[in-house]
Amino acid sequence: MSYAVTLIPGDGIGPELAEATKGVLEATGIGFDWDVQQAGEATIASEGTPLPERVIDSIRRNGVAIKGPITTPVGSGFRSVNVGLRQALELYANVRPARSMQGVETRYRNVDLIIVRENTEDLYAGIEHRVGNDAAESIKIITRFASQRIARYAFEYAVRNGRHKVTAVHKANIMKLSDGLFLESCAQVAAEYEGRIGFEDRIVDNMCMQLVQKPELYDVLVLPNLYGDIVSDLAAGLVGGLGVAPGANIGEKAAVFEPVHGSAPKYAGQNKANPTALILSAALMLRHLDETPAADAVEEAVRSVIAEGRTTTYDLGGSAGTREFGEAVASRVRGSV
Ligand code: NAD
């Protein structure tokens, strides 16, 4: 038995991280039939688009994908591939765990947050236009359907994973209608879980301050798209930075696993960037495929190699390359399965 998985290496540091991650996944002994799909800068030149339809077709066919980061050219006519993929495949839930790891030096020891970000609407709906020469307008879309769907995902995640509390994050004091609807929708869903999972809400600016002061008070956070994007980078910073922050984009029919970070072009091709975030994203994929022992083995291997501190990349204070770190994790996985 083997899994057909779409592999999008991506731009910048993406291909190196993808290579290291493939090695770790193959070390689990599970069979993978890689459907490698190029997207991003290279296909703008060769196919006139950073997101060819064949990439979306491949993910639809396989149901799962691992994706390296893709550069979004600023101010060019191209939409973000990442946003395009999430919308085309209706990947409505973006799940970003942020957990403290032994061996990663940070100000905090006990961070264990799950950020659940709504992935299809808000200011990312792409409805934006210039008003004459000197003004521009972006429209923020919030619907009851998408807000209840993401809230339900957050509560179900909490139930499935033994978590205790969901915090809805918003700015309903100012955006009374749009964020007000998001908050109202979360509260409606929360009522169905009363007595099982706690519920509270925080205004997003206060949430940011609280997270840097006492992150240990929070558990699962549910947020509209833009706040989710920003707060998940903040949460990544609490546990050691973008190099260690994994993510999953989940829909009814497909799921794409990708790190929180971008393509870090300044480190491209240097065997320098940390593949941990993509490797941990791949572990989330193993969990999604119900390959729980393999997922545990990969996460444990990452944790133990980092905790030992002999083979870590520059961002964690070490001098190992992307390849060397990947090989160290793969050999640990091989020894444990
Ligand atoms: P970035 O995440 O690429 O890099 C910011 C900094 O974080 C880097 O300079 C580096 O210091 C550090 N960093 C990031 N990943 C790292 C890793 N794996 N190991 C070690 N250090 C790491 O953010 P950016 O510079 O703002 O964006 C670069 C490009 O990536 C942009 O075109 C942006 O649109 C795109 N992007 C793509 C995605 C995605 O594909 N999902 C996400 C975010 C940004």
Tab-separated table of C-alpha atoms and ligand atoms in Angstrom:
chain	number	residue	atom	x	y	z
A	1	MET	CA	0.000	0.000	0.000
A	2	SER	CA	1.354	3.424	-0.828
A	3	TYR	CA	-0.062	6.942	-0.720
A	4	ALA	CA	-0.198	9.151	-3.788
A	5	VAL	CA	0.844	12.594	-2.526
A	6	THR	CA	1.200	15.812	-4.507
A	7	LEU	CA	4.586	17.380	-3.753
A	8	ILE	CA	5.004	21.068	-4.613
A	9	PRO	CA	8.651	21.955	-3.920
A	10	GLY	CA	7.971	25.714	-4.263
A	11	ASP	CA	10.377	28.640	-4.605
A	12	GLY	CA	13.419	29.946	-2.769
A	13	ILE	CA	14.360	27.572	0.053
A	14	GLY	CA	11.356	25.328	-0.824
A	15	PRO	CA	13.093	22.669	-2.982
A	16	GLU	CA	15.815	22.007	-0.377
A	17	LEU	CA	13.271	21.725	2.416
A	18	ALA	CA	11.106	19.425	0.283
A	19	GLU	CA	14.060	17.121	-0.407
A	20	ALA	CA	14.876	16.844	3.326
A	21	THR	CA	11.208	16.238	4.166
A	22	LYS	CA	10.846	13.519	1.528
A	23	GLY	CA	13.822	11.725	3.080
A	24	VAL	CA	12.217	11.842	6.533
A	25	LEU	CA	8.843	10.591	5.261
A	26	GLU	CA	10.454	7.729	3.363
A	27	ALA	CA	12.360	6.754	6.520
A	28	THR	CA	9.009	5.861	8.144
A	29	GLY	CA	8.784	2.823	5.836
A	30	ILE	CA	5.419	3.996	4.497
A	31	GLY	CA	5.215	3.947	0.696
A	32	PHE	CA	4.742	7.274	-1.090
A	33	ASP	CA	4.045	7.768	-4.735
A	34	TRP	CA	5.210	11.369	-5.238
A	35	ASP	CA	3.316	13.418	-7.792
A	36	VAL	CA	5.787	16.316	-8.111
A	37	GLN	CA	4.148	19.521	-9.354
A	38	GLN	CA	6.049	22.716	-10.050
A	39	ALA	CA	4.296	25.992	-9.258
A	40	GLY	CA	5.427	29.544	-8.569
A	41	GLU	CA	8.119	31.676	-10.171
A	42	ALA	CA	9.336	28.999	-12.608
A	43	THR	CA	5.917	28.370	-14.097
A	44	ILE	CA	5.218	32.091	-14.558
A	45	ALA	CA	7.939	32.004	-17.207
A	46	SER	CA	7.094	28.615	-18.729
A	47	GLU	CA	3.298	28.437	-18.424
A	48	GLY	CA	2.259	32.070	-17.904
A	49	THR	CA	0.818	31.420	-14.440
A	50	PRO	CA	2.245	30.602	-11.008
A	51	LEU	CA	-0.633	28.179	-10.375
A	52	PRO	CA	-1.318	25.957	-13.400
A	53	GLU	CA	-4.612	24.063	-13.347
A	54	ARG	CA	-2.683	20.731	-13.373
A	55	VAL	CA	-1.467	21.492	-9.824
A	56	ILE	CA	-5.021	21.865	-8.536
A	57	ASP	CA	-6.098	18.760	-10.493
A	58	SER	CA	-3.259	16.760	-8.923
A	59	ILE	CA	-4.297	17.741	-5.385
A	60	ARG	CA	-7.956	16.993	-6.172
A	61	ARG	CA	-6.905	13.579	-7.438
A	62	ASN	CA	-4.612	12.689	-4.521
A	63	GLY	CA	-6.517	14.429	-1.727
A	64	VAL	CA	-3.286	15.418	0.032
A	65	ALA	CA	-0.326	17.632	-0.799
A	66	ILE	CA	2.902	18.779	0.792
A	67	LYS	CA	3.813	22.247	-0.295
A	68	GLY	CA	6.998	24.284	0.012
A	69	PRO	CA	6.666	28.063	0.225
A	70	ILE	CA	5.954	30.057	-2.924
A	71	THR	CA	7.056	33.620	-3.602
A	72	THR	CA	4.269	36.124	-4.203
A	73	PRO	CA	5.645	38.917	-6.401
A	74	VAL	CA	4.635	42.180	-4.655
A	75	GLY	CA	2.388	44.464	-6.711
A	76	SER	CA	2.557	42.260	-9.853
A	77	GLY	CA	-0.630	41.134	-11.602
A	78	PHE	CA	-0.386	37.618	-10.116
A	79	ARG	CA	-2.485	36.569	-7.171
A	80	SER	CA	-0.828	34.618	-4.391
A	81	VAL	CA	-0.597	30.909	-5.254
A	82	ASN	CA	-1.202	30.150	-1.605
A	83	VAL	CA	-4.431	32.113	-1.450
A	84	GLY	CA	-5.452	30.762	-4.892
A	85	LEU	CA	-4.979	27.142	-3.814
A	86	ARG	CA	-6.889	27.591	-0.575
A	87	GLN	CA	-9.815	29.130	-2.439
A	88	ALA	CA	-9.833	26.730	-5.416
A	89	LEU	CA	-9.828	23.674	-3.149
A	90	GLU	CA	-12.038	25.223	-0.445
A	91	LEU	CA	-9.337	24.568	2.172
A	92	TYR	CA	-11.301	26.450	4.772
A	93	ALA	CA	-9.331	25.683	7.937
A	94	ASN	CA	-5.728	26.718	8.401
A	95	VAL	CA	-4.371	24.963	11.486
A	96	ARG	CA	-1.074	26.134	12.924
A	97	PRO	CA	0.183	24.513	16.122
A	98	ALA	CA	2.770	26.462	18.154
A	99	ARG	CA	4.453	24.348	20.840
A	100	SER	CA	7.557	24.976	22.902
A	101	MET	CA	10.391	22.552	22.138
A	102	GLN	CA	13.258	21.602	24.375
A	103	GLY	CA	16.503	22.885	22.889
A	104	VAL	CA	14.879	25.859	21.168
A	105	GLU	CA	15.791	28.908	23.168
A	106	THR	CA	12.850	31.244	23.724
A	107	ARG	CA	11.445	33.423	26.495
A	108	TYR	CA	8.762	30.847	27.260
A	109	ARG	CA	8.746	27.182	28.258
A	110	ASN	CA	5.125	26.060	28.156
A	111	VAL	CA	3.519	27.384	25.020
A	112	ASP	CA	1.027	24.964	23.506
A	113	LEU	CA	-1.296	26.845	21.189
A	114	ILE	CA	-3.394	25.748	18.250
A	115	ILE	CA	-4.223	28.602	15.897
A	116	VAL	CA	-7.290	27.884	13.750
A	117	ARG	CA	-7.509	30.494	11.014
A	118	GLU	CA	-10.470	30.917	8.656
A	119	ASN	CA	-8.933	30.538	5.236
A	120	THR	CA	-11.434	31.555	2.566
A	121	GLU	CA	-12.791	35.036	3.175
A	122	ASP	CA	-12.204	38.257	5.162
A	123	LEU	CA	-9.856	40.748	3.458
A	124	TYR	CA	-8.325	37.814	1.537
A	125	ALA	CA	-11.454	37.519	-0.629
A	126	GLY	CA	-9.472	39.533	-3.189
A	127	ILE	CA	-12.139	42.191	-3.767
A	128	GLU	CA	-9.949	45.232	-4.077
A	129	HIS	CA	-9.932	48.222	-6.383
A	130	ARG	CA	-8.501	51.656	-6.864
A	131	VAL	CA	-10.865	54.574	-6.414
A	132	GLY	CA	-9.400	57.160	-8.753
A	133	ASN	CA	-5.678	57.801	-8.462
A	134	ASP	CA	-5.291	58.415	-4.795
A	135	ALA	CA	-7.456	55.942	-2.940
A	136	ALA	CA	-7.985	52.194	-2.850
A	137	GLU	CA	-10.625	49.999	-1.298
A	138	SER	CA	-10.449	46.393	-0.032
A	139	ILE	CA	-13.658	44.675	0.952
A	140	LYS	CA	-13.813	42.492	4.028
A	141	ILE	CA	-16.266	39.617	3.634
A	142	ILE	CA	-17.475	37.720	6.699
A	143	THR	CA	-20.326	35.218	6.422
A	144	ARG	CA	-22.209	33.277	9.061
A	145	PHE	CA	-21.628	30.082	7.069
A	146	ALA	CA	-17.810	30.364	6.989
A	147	SER	CA	-17.593	31.679	10.556
A	148	GLN	CA	-19.698	28.849	11.977
A	149	ARG	CA	-17.803	26.314	9.864
A	150	ILE	CA	-14.413	27.446	11.219
A	151	ALA	CA	-15.728	27.693	14.786
A	152	ARG	CA	-17.091	24.148	14.515
A	153	TYR	CA	-13.726	22.971	13.180
A	154	ALA	CA	-11.992	24.569	16.205
A	155	PHE	CA	-14.380	22.963	18.707
A	156	GLU	CA	-14.205	19.566	17.003
A	157	TYR	CA	-10.412	19.837	16.982
A	158	ALA	CA	-10.546	20.570	20.718
A	159	VAL	CA	-12.760	17.539	21.365
A	160	ARG	CA	-10.627	15.176	19.221
A	161	ASN	CA	-7.343	16.327	20.731
A	162	GLY	CA	-8.249	16.593	24.404
A	163	ARG	CA	-8.076	20.401	24.510
A	164	HIS	CA	-10.120	22.435	26.975
A	165	LYS	CA	-10.870	25.915	25.676
A	166	VAL	CA	-11.507	27.843	22.471
A	167	THR	CA	-10.870	31.602	22.348
A	168	ALA	CA	-12.488	33.584	19.513
A	169	VAL	CA	-10.322	36.534	18.446
A	170	HIS	CA	-11.920	39.559	16.754
A	171	LYS	CA	-12.217	43.339	16.583
A	172	ALA	CA	-15.980	43.505	17.025
A	173	ASN	CA	-15.720	46.692	19.084
A	174	ILE	CA	-14.789	48.566	15.874
A	175	MET	CA	-16.018	46.334	13.037
A	176	LYS	CA	-19.338	45.787	14.708
A	177	LEU	CA	-21.053	44.177	11.724
A	178	SER	CA	-18.357	41.982	10.151
A	179	ASP	CA	-16.357	40.941	13.215
A	180	GLY	CA	-19.592	41.143	15.205
A	181	LEU	CA	-21.020	38.420	12.947
A	182	PHE	CA	-17.857	36.320	13.362
A	183	LEU	CA	-18.089	36.555	17.152
A	184	GLU	CA	-21.828	35.881	17.194
A	185	SER	CA	-21.304	32.799	14.978
A	186	CYS	CA	-18.536	31.464	17.241
A	187	ALA	CA	-20.732	31.962	20.307
A	188	GLN	CA	-23.612	30.079	18.629
A	189	VAL	CA	-21.372	27.106	17.904
A	190	ALA	CA	-19.815	27.311	21.395
A	191	ALA	CA	-23.267	26.817	22.926
A	192	GLU	CA	-23.376	23.311	21.389
A	193	TYR	CA	-20.195	22.389	23.315
A	194	GLU	CA	-21.145	23.940	26.655
A	195	GLY	CA	-19.951	21.849	29.585
A	196	ARG	CA	-17.395	20.076	27.391
A	197	ILE	CA	-15.166	22.814	25.911
A	198	GLY	CA	-14.796	26.282	27.426
A	199	PHE	CA	-15.336	29.418	25.357
A	200	GLU	CA	-14.187	33.013	25.666
A	201	ASP	CA	-13.356	35.868	23.322
A	202	ARG	CA	-10.604	38.468	23.084
A	203	ILE	CA	-10.165	41.627	21.033
A	204	VAL	CA	-7.226	41.010	18.704
A	205	ASP	CA	-4.940	43.796	19.980
A	206	ASN	CA	-5.412	42.700	23.578
A	207	MET	CA	-4.888	39.089	22.439
A	208	CYS	CA	-1.464	39.984	21.010
A	209	MET	CA	-0.412	41.602	24.259
A	210	GLN	CA	-1.713	38.699	26.330
A	211	LEU	CA	0.069	36.169	24.124
A	212	VAL	CA	3.446	37.805	24.666
A	213	GLN	CA	2.813	38.178	28.408
A	214	LYS	CA	1.121	34.917	29.356
A	215	PRO	CA	0.777	32.534	26.409
A	216	GLU	CA	0.291	29.597	28.772
A	217	LEU	CA	-3.261	30.817	29.501
A	218	TYR	CA	-4.427	30.022	25.973
A	219	ASP	CA	-5.289	26.786	24.214
A	220	VAL	CA	-7.153	26.780	20.851
A	221	LEU	CA	-7.635	30.174	19.160
A	222	VAL	CA	-10.110	30.705	16.316
A	223	LEU	CA	-9.674	33.776	14.122
A	224	PRO	CA	-10.817	35.368	10.861
A	225	ASN	CA	-8.277	35.150	8.032
A	226	LEU	CA	-6.150	38.291	8.467
A	227	TYR	CA	-5.849	38.199	12.264
A	228	GLY	CA	-5.105	34.478	11.967
A	229	ASP	CA	-2.237	35.186	9.592
A	230	ILE	CA	-0.697	37.786	11.886
A	231	VAL	CA	-1.297	36.056	15.217
A	232	SER	CA	0.076	32.737	13.913
A	233	ASP	CA	3.403	34.404	13.048
A	234	LEU	CA	3.396	35.928	16.533
A	235	ALA	CA	2.764	32.461	17.989
A	236	ALA	CA	5.599	31.032	15.844
A	237	GLY	CA	7.855	33.674	17.378
A	238	LEU	CA	6.924	32.500	20.889
A	239	VAL	CA	8.218	28.986	20.184
A	240	GLY	CA	11.388	29.680	18.225
A	241	GLY	CA	10.543	31.392	14.972
A	242	LEU	CA	9.328	30.576	11.513
A	243	GLY	CA	11.812	27.744	10.996
A	244	VAL	CA	9.884	25.503	13.414
A	245	ALA	CA	6.234	26.437	12.728
A	246	PRO	CA	4.167	23.891	10.744
A	247	GLY	CA	0.727	24.304	9.205
A	248	ALA	CA	-2.153	22.485	7.562
A	249	ASN	CA	-4.866	23.730	5.214
A	250	ILE	CA	-7.858	21.450	5.535
A	251	GLY	CA	-10.974	21.142	3.385
A	252	GLU	CA	-13.728	18.570	2.967
A	253	LYS	CA	-12.058	16.952	-0.033
A	254	ALA	CA	-8.381	17.874	0.117
A	255	ALA	CA	-5.667	18.996	2.502
A	256	VAL	CA	-2.415	20.853	1.854
A	257	PHE	CA	0.369	20.762	4.427
A	258	GLU	CA	2.803	23.677	4.418
A	259	PRO	CA	4.979	25.638	6.833
A	260	VAL	CA	3.937	29.054	8.122
A	261	HIS	CA	7.089	30.643	6.675
A	262	GLY	CA	7.692	31.960	3.171
A	263	SER	CA	10.358	31.277	0.553
A	264	ALA	CA	13.151	33.248	2.337
A	265	PRO	CA	14.870	34.025	-1.002
A	266	LYS	CA	18.039	35.288	0.640
A	267	TYR	CA	18.825	31.745	1.859
A	268	ALA	CA	17.820	29.913	-1.329
A	269	GLY	CA	20.249	27.263	-2.560
A	270	GLN	CA	22.586	27.645	0.427
A	271	ASN	CA	21.737	24.443	2.325
A	272	LYS	CA	21.083	26.711	5.306
A	273	ALA	CA	17.333	27.012	6.058
A	274	ASN	CA	15.671	24.925	8.728
A	275	PRO	CA	13.414	22.176	7.307
A	276	THR	CA	11.723	21.555	10.692
A	277	ALA	CA	8.537	23.457	9.802
A	278	LEU	CA	8.009	21.458	6.613
A	279	ILE	CA	8.941	18.164	8.305
A	280	LEU	CA	6.449	18.874	11.109
A	281	SER	CA	3.848	19.820	8.469
A	282	ALA	CA	4.483	16.396	6.914
A	283	ALA	CA	3.885	14.841	10.358
A	284	LEU	CA	0.509	16.624	10.388
A	285	MET	CA	-0.162	14.975	7.033
A	286	LEU	CA	0.664	11.548	8.510
A	287	ARG	CA	-1.854	12.235	11.283
A	288	HIS	CA	-4.427	13.279	8.690
A	289	LEU	CA	-3.822	9.927	6.934
A	290	ASP	CA	-4.302	8.143	10.285
A	291	GLU	CA	-0.645	7.052	10.257
A	292	THR	CA	-0.386	8.002	13.931
A	293	PRO	CA	2.674	5.902	14.946
A	294	ALA	CA	4.657	7.301	11.995
A	295	ALA	CA	3.541	10.861	12.851
A	296	ASP	CA	4.628	10.335	16.469
A	297	ALA	CA	7.979	8.922	15.304
A	298	VAL	CA	8.675	11.925	13.058
A	299	GLU	CA	7.720	14.481	15.733
A	300	GLU	CA	9.763	12.661	18.361
A	301	ALA	CA	12.780	12.443	16.025
A	302	VAL	CA	12.626	16.206	15.344
A	303	ARG	CA	12.290	16.936	19.059
A	304	SER	CA	15.182	14.692	20.068
A	305	VAL	CA	17.612	15.916	17.365
A	306	ILE	CA	16.853	19.536	18.341
A	307	ALA	CA	17.024	18.815	22.088
A	308	GLU	CA	20.461	17.187	21.691
A	309	GLY	CA	21.645	20.330	19.936
A	310	ARG	CA	24.478	18.712	17.913
A	311	THR	CA	22.811	18.988	14.499
A	312	THR	CA	20.718	22.149	14.310
A	313	THR	CA	20.466	24.884	11.693
A	314	TYR	CA	21.648	28.478	12.062
A	315	ASP	CA	18.303	29.836	13.343
A	316	LEU	CA	18.505	27.499	16.364
A	317	GLY	CA	22.114	28.450	17.056
A	318	GLY	CA	23.732	25.539	15.193
A	319	SER	CA	25.768	25.195	12.018
A	320	ALA	CA	24.184	22.148	10.374
A	321	GLY	CA	22.812	22.467	6.863
A	322	THR	CA	19.271	21.710	5.716
A	323	ARG	CA	20.464	18.346	4.361
A	324	GLU	CA	22.400	17.324	7.479
A	325	PHE	CA	19.505	18.138	9.790
A	326	GLY	CA	17.092	16.237	7.516
A	327	GLU	CA	19.414	13.219	7.474
A	328	ALA	CA	19.781	13.277	11.272
A	329	VAL	CA	15.992	13.244	11.685
A	330	ALA	CA	15.531	10.564	9.009
A	331	SER	CA	18.064	8.265	10.629
A	332	ARG	CA	16.373	8.730	14.034
A	333	VAL	CA	13.023	7.859	12.432
A	334	ARG	CA	14.548	4.788	10.753
A	335	GLY	CA	15.833	3.614	14.117
A	336	SER	CA	12.428	3.981	15.790
A	337	VAL	CA	9.923	2.438	13.377
B	1	NAD	P1	9.816	34.450	4.959
B	1	NAD	O1	9.041	33.609	5.897
B	1	NAD	O2	10.146	33.849	3.646
B	1	NAD	O3	11.189	34.875	5.628
B	1	NAD	C1	11.336	35.779	6.696
B	1	NAD	C2	12.600	35.440	7.462
B	1	NAD	O4	12.325	34.361	8.336
B	1	NAD	C3	13.745	34.926	6.589
B	1	NAD	O5	14.497	35.952	6.043
B	1	NAD	C4	14.509	34.091	7.566
B	1	NAD	O6	15.299	34.936	8.377
B	1	NAD	C5	13.413	33.476	8.422
B	1	NAD	N1	13.021	32.154	7.938
B	1	NAD	C6	11.899	31.829	7.241
B	1	NAD	N2	11.856	30.524	7.017
B	1	NAD	C7	12.958	29.988	7.568
B	1	NAD	C8	13.484	28.655	7.670
B	1	NAD	N3	12.847	27.586	7.152
B	1	NAD	N4	14.654	28.472	8.314
B	1	NAD	C9	15.297	29.501	8.857
B	1	NAD	N5	14.862	30.778	8.804
B	1	NAD	C10	13.703	31.026	8.170
B	1	NAD	O7	8.988	35.800	4.767
B	1	NAD	P2	9.138	36.962	3.686
B	1	NAD	O8	10.591	37.300	3.477
B	1	NAD	O9	8.199	37.993	4.152
B	1	NAD	O10	8.517	36.347	2.371
B	1	NAD	C11	9.296	35.848	1.270
B	1	NAD	C12	8.338	35.383	0.179
B	1	NAD	O11	7.578	34.260	0.649
B	1	NAD	C13	7.300	36.430	-0.236
B	1	NAD	O12	7.177	36.385	-1.643
B	1	NAD	C14	6.010	35.979	0.429
B	1	NAD	O13	4.880	36.376	-0.305
B	1	NAD	C15	6.197	34.478	0.378
B	1	NAD	N6	5.400	33.757	1.403
B	1	NAD	C16	4.899	32.565	1.023
B	1	NAD	C17	4.199	31.811	1.946
B	1	NAD	C18	3.669	30.476	1.510
B	1	NAD	O14	4.106	29.956	0.490
B	1	NAD	N7	2.728	29.887	2.223
B	1	NAD	C19	4.032	32.263	3.268
B	1	NAD	C20	4.600	33.480	3.626
B	1	NAD	C21	5.291	34.225	2.687
